[in-house]
Coordinates of C-alpha atoms in Angstrom, one line a residue:
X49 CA -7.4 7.8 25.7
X50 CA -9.2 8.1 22.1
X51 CA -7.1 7.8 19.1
X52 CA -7.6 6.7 15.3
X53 CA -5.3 3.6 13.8
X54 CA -5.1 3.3 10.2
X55 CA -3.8 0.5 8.3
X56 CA -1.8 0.1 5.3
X57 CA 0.3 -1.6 3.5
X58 CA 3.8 -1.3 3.6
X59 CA 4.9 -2.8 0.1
X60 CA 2.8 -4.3 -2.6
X61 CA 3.3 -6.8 -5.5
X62 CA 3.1 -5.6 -8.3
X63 CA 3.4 -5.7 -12.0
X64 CA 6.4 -3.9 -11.9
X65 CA 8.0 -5.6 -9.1
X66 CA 8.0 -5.1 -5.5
X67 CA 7.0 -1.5 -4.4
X68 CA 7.2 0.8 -1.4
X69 CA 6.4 4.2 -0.2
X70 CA 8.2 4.0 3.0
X71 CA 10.9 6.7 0.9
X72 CA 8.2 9.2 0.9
X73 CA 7.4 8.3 4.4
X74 CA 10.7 9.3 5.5
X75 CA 9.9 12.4 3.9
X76 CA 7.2 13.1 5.9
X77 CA 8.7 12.0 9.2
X78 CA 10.3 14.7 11.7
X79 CA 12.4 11.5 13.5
X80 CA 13.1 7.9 11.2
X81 CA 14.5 4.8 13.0
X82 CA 15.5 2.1 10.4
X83 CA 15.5 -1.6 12.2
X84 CA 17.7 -3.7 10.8
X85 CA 19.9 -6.7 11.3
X86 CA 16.7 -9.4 12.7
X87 CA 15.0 -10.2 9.8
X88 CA 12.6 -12.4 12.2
X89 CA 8.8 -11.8 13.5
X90 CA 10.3 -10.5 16.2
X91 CA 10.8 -7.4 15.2
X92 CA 7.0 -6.8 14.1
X93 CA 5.5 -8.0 17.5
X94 CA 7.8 -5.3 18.6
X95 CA 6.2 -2.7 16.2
X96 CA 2.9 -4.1 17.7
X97 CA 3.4 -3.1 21.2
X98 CA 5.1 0.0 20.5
X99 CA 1.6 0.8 18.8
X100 CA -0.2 0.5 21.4
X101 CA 2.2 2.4 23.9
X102 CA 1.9 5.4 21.4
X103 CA -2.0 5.0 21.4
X104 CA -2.4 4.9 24.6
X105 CA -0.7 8.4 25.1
X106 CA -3.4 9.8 22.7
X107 CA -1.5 9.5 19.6
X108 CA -2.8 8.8 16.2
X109 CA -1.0 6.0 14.3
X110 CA -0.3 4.1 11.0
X111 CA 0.2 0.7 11.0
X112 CA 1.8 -0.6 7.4
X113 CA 1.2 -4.6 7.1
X114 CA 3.5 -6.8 5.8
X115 CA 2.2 -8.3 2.2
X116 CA 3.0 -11.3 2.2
X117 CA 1.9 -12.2 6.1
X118 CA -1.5 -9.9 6.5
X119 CA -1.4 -9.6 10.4
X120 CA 2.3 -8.7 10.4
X121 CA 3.1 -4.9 10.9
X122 CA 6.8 -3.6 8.8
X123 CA 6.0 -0.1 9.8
X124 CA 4.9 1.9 12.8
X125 CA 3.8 5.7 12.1
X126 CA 3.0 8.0 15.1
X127 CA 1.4 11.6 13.6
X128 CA 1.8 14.8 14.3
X129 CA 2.9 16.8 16.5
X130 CA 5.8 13.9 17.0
X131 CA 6.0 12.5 13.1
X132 CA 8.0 9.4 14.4
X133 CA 8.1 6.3 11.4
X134 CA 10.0 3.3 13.0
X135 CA 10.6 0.9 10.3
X136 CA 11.6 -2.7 9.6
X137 CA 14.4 -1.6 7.1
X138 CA 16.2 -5.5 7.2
X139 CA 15.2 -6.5 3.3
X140 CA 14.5 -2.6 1.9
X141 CA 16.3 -0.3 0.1
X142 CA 15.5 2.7 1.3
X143 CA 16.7 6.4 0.6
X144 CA 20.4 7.9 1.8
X145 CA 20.3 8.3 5.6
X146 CA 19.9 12.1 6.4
X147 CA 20.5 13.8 10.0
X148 CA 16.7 12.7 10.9
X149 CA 17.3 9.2 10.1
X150 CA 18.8 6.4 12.8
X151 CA 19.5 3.4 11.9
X152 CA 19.3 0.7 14.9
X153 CA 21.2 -2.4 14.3
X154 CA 20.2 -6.0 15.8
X155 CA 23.1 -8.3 14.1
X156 CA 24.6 -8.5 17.8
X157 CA 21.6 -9.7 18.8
X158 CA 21.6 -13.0 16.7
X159 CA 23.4 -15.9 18.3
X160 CA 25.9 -16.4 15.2
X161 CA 26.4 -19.6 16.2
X162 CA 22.6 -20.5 15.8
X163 CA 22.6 -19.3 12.5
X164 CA 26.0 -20.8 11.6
X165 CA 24.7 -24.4 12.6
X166 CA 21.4 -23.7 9.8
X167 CA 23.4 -22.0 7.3
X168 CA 22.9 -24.9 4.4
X169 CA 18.9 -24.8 5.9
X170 CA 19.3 -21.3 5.3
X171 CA 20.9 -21.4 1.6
X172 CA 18.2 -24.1 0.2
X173 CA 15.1 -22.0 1.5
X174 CA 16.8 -18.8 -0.4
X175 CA 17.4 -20.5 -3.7
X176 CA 13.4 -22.0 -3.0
X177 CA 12.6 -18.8 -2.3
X178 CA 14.0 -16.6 -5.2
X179 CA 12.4 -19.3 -7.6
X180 CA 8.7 -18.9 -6.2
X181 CA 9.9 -14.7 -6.1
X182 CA 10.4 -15.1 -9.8
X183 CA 7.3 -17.0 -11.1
X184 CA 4.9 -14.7 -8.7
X185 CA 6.2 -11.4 -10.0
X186 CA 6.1 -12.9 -13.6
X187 CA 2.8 -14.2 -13.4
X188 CA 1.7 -10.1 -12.4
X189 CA 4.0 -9.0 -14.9
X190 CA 2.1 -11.3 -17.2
X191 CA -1.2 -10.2 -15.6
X192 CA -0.7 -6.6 -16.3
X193 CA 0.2 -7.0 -20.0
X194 CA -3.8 -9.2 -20.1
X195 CA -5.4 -6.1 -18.1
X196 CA -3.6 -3.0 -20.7
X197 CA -5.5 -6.0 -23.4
X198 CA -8.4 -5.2 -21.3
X199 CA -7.8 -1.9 -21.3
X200 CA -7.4 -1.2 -25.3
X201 CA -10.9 -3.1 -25.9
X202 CA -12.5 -0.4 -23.7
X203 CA -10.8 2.5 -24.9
X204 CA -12.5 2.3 -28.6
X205 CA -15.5 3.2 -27.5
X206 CA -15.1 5.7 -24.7
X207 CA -16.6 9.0 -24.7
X208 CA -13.7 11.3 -24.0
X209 CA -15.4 14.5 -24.7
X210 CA -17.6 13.5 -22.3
X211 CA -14.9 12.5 -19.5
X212 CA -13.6 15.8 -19.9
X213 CA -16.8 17.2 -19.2
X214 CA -17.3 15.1 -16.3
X215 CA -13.8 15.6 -14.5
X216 CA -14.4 19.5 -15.5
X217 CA -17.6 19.0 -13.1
X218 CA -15.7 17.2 -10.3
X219 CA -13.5 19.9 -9.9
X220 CA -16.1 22.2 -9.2
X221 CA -18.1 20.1 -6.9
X222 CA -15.2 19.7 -5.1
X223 CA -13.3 23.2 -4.8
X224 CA -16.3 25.5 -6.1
X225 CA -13.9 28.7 -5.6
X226 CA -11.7 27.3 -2.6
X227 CA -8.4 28.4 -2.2
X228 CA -6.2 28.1 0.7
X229 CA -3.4 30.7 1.5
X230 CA -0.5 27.9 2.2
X231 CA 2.1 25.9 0.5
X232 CA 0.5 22.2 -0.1
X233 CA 2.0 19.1 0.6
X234 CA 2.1 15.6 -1.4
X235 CA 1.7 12.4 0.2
X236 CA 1.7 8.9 -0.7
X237 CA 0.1 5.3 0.3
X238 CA -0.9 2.2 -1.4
X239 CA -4.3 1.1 -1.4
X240 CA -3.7 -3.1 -1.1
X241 CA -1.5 -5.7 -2.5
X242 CA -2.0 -9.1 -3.7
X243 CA -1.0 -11.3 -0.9
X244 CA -1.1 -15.8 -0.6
X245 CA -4.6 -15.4 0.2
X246 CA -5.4 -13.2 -2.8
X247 CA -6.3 -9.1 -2.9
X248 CA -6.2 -7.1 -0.2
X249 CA -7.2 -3.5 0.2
X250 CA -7.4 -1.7 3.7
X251 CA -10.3 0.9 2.0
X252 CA -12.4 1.4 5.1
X253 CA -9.3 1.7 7.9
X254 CA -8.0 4.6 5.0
X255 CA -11.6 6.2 4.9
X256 CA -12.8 6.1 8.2
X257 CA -12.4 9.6 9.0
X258 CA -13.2 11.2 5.7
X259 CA -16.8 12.5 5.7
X260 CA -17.4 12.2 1.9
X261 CA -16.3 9.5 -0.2
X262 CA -16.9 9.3 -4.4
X263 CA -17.0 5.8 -5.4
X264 CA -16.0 5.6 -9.7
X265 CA -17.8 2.8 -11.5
X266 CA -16.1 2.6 -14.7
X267 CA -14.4 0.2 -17.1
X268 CA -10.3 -0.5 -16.9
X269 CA -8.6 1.9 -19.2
X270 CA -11.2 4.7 -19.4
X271 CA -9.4 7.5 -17.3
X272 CA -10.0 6.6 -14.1
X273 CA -6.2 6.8 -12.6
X274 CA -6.1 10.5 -15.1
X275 CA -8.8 12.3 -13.5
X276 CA -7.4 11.6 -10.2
X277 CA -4.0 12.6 -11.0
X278 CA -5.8 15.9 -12.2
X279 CA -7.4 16.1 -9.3
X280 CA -4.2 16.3 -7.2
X281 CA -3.1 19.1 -9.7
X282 CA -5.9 21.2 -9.0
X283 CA -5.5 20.6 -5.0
X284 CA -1.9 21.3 -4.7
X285 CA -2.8 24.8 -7.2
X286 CA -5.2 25.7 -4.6
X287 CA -3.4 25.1 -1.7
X288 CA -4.9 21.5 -0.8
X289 CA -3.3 18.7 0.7
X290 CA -2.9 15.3 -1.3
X291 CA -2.6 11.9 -0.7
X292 CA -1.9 9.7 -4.0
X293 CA -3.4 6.3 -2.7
X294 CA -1.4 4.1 -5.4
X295 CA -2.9 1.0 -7.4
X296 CA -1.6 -2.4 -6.2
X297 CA -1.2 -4.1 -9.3
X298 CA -0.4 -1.1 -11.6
X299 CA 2.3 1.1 -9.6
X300 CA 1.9 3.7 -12.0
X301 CA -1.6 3.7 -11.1
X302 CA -3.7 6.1 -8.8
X303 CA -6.5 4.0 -7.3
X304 CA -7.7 6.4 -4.8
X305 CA -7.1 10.3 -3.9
X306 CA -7.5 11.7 -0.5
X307 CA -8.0 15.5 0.4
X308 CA -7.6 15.5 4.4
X309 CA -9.0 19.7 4.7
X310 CA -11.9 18.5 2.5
X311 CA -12.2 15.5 4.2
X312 CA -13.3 13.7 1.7
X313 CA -11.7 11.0 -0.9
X314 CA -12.4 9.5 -4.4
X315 CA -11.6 6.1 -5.5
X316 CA -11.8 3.8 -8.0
X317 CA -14.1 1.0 -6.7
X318 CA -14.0 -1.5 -9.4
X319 CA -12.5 -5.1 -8.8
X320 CA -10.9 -6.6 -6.8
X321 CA -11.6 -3.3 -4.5
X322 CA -15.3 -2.8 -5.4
X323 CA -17.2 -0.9 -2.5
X324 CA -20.8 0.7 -2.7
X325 CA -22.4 3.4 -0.9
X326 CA -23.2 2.4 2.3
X327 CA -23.1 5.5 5.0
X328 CA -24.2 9.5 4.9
X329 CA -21.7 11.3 2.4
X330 CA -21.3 8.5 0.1
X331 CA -21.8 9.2 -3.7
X332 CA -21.1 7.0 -6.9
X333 CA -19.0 8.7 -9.6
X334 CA -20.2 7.3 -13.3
X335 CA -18.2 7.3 -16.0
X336 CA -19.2 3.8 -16.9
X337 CA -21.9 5.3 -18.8
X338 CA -20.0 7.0 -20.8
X339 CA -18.0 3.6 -22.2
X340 CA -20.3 1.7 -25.1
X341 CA -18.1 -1.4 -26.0
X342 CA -19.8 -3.2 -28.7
X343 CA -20.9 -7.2 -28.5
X344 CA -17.4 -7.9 -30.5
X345 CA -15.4 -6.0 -27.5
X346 CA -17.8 -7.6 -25.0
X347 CA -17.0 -11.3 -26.3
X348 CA -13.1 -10.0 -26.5
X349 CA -13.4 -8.5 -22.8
X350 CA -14.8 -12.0 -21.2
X351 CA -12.1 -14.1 -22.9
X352 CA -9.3 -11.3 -21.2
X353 CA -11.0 -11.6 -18.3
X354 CA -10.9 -15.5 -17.6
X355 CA -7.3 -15.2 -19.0
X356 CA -6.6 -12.5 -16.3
X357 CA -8.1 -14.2 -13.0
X358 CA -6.0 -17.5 -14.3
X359 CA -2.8 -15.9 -14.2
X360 CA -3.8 -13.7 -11.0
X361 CA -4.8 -17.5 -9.2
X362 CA -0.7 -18.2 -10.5
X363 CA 0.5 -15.1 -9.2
X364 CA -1.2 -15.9 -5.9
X365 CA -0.4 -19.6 -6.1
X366 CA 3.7 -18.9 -6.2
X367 CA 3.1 -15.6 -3.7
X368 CA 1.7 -18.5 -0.7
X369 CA 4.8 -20.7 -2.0
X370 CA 7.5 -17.9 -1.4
X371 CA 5.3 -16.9 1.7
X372 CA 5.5 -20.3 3.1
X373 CA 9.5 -20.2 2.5
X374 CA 9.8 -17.1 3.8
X375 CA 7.8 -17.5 7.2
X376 CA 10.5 -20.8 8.1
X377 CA 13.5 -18.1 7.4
X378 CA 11.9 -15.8 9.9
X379 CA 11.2 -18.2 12.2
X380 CA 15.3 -19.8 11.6
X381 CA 16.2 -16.0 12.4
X382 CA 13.8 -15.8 15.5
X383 CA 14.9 -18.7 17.2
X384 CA 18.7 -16.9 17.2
X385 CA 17.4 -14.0 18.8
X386 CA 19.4 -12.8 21.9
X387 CA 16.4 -11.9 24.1
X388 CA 17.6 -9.5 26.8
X389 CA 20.2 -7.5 24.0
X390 CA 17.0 -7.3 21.9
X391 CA 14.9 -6.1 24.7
X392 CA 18.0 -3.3 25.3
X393 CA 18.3 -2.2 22.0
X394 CA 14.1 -1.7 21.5
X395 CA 13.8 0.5 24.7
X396 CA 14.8 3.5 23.4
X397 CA 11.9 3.6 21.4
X398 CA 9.3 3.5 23.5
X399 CA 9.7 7.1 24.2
X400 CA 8.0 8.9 27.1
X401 CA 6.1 12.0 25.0

């Protein structure tokens, strides 16, 4: 049977800390199962195979990858009609549990006695690992504060009168005099991460579908992450659906909007996700043009920039470090596993729909 898998990922590093959607996931979700209690591999190869027993019945799916290990799925999303988000809740705060929400618990599937006899293993990888935790998300906090630098050497000479213009024309390329008689809904994903073997995006798994895709080429701090919050205004006014496709550095950041009726998307394709026009319906966006930084901001710029990538190349440094640390706790938790109770506990979801 034919059916489309997307990827994502589930969390991203950021400036900010460690973020998430999977709250405004639940949202969206008709049934939520919360896995908890194994935080293991385990767990994800289950989320694997439960992906492709869903496909295989026809279903479309969202995969959400783990950040710090790029081939490991958190999160499992089967679409409509069913809506079903099974997710690896073990280390994630999540939202209250409402009546749509189940929480399935694996600690009675751990041999305690296992994980009794590596406790002191167990205590020196977590005090390892919260020290690599710390100097990673300092390093992007770090790296942030370099790239609003960036940012403020940019903004001096941008043309805002001429943005305006510009995002007044986008808005009627893209609606013209559309309107849809229906209440709109607001989604939310993350474009990439940083991950131990540097940034990730998952731009052409999000974009597959989508029949027209604007690519902007401008500079840091000229009004990219604006426009497309605009842009969602104006769709959810009309009657559009909206998926905010959220910056994995900046989490306050738009990086991309998506408008599934339009089919169509609009992103900012600038590093580290910089993408060009290469299939029928793809269009680049300018607003570069309208930025004139001087030689003085140029020569300012190039310094920020080396400054930046070094402390990115830290952030990613200490990210493989805690990575590293992290993989032997899973694989401490894995070997405690209680096969058979796990394999009871997981058959529930692969439901027969």
């Amino acid at each position: 049977m034919s059916y489309t898998v997307t990827h994502f990922f589930g969390q991203a590093l950021t400036g900010q800390g460690m973020k998430h959607v999977y709250n405004d996931i639940m949202n969206e979700a008709k049934t939520v199962y919360l896995l908890k209690g194994a935080p293991g591999f385990t767990v994800a190869e289950c989320l694997s195979k439960l992906g492709i027993h869903y496909g295989n019945k026809g279903l479309n799916i969202e995969y959400f990858h783990d950040p710090l290990f790029e081939n490991t799925i958190e999160a499992l999303f089967v679409k409509e009609p069913h809506s079903i988000l099974i997710l690896n809740a073990t280390n994630l705060t999540t939202d209250p549990v409402a009546s749509h929400v189940h929480v399935i618990s694996f600690e009675d599937c751990l041999d305690k006695q296992k994980i009794i006899e590596k406790q002191q293993d167990l205590l020196n990888l977590s005090h390892k690992k919260d020290d690599y935790y710390a100097k990673c998300f300092n390093a992007l906090s770090n790296a942030l504060k370099i790239h609003d630098d960036w940012e403020v050497e940019t903004r001096r000479h941008m043309d805002w009168k001429g943005l305006d213009t510009k995002t007044d024309e986008l808005m009627v390329k893209v609606f013209g005099d559309r309107k849809l008689e229906k209440e709109s809904k607001k989604t939310h994903r993350l474009l990439g991460t940083l991950t131990p073997g540097g940034a990730r995006d998952t731009v052409q798994s999000i974009t597959q579908k989508l029949e027209k895709r604007l690519f902007i080429k401008g500079y840091p701090g000229t009004g990219k992450s604006s426009m497309m919050k605009k842009l969602v205004e104006k769709a959810l006014e009309r009657g559009f659906d909206a998926q905010m496709v959220w910056c994995g550095l900046d989490s306050n950041s738009v990086d991309m909007v998506i408008l599934p009726e339009l089919k169509l998307c609009i992103f900012d394709s600038t590093e580290p996700h910089q993408y060009f026009p290469e299939r029928s319906g793809d269009e680049i966006f300018d607003i570069a043009s309208l930025c004139h930084p001087t030689e003085v901001e140029e020569a300012n710029i190039k310094e920020i920039i080396a400054n930046y990538r070094s402390t990115m190349n830290d952030a990613i440094t200490y990210a493989h470090l805690f990575a590293e640390t992290e993989r032997t706790v899973r694989k401490l938790f894995d070997d405690a596993i209680i096969v058979e109770k796990f394999k009871e506990k997981t058959a529930e979801l692969f439901l027969d729909i």
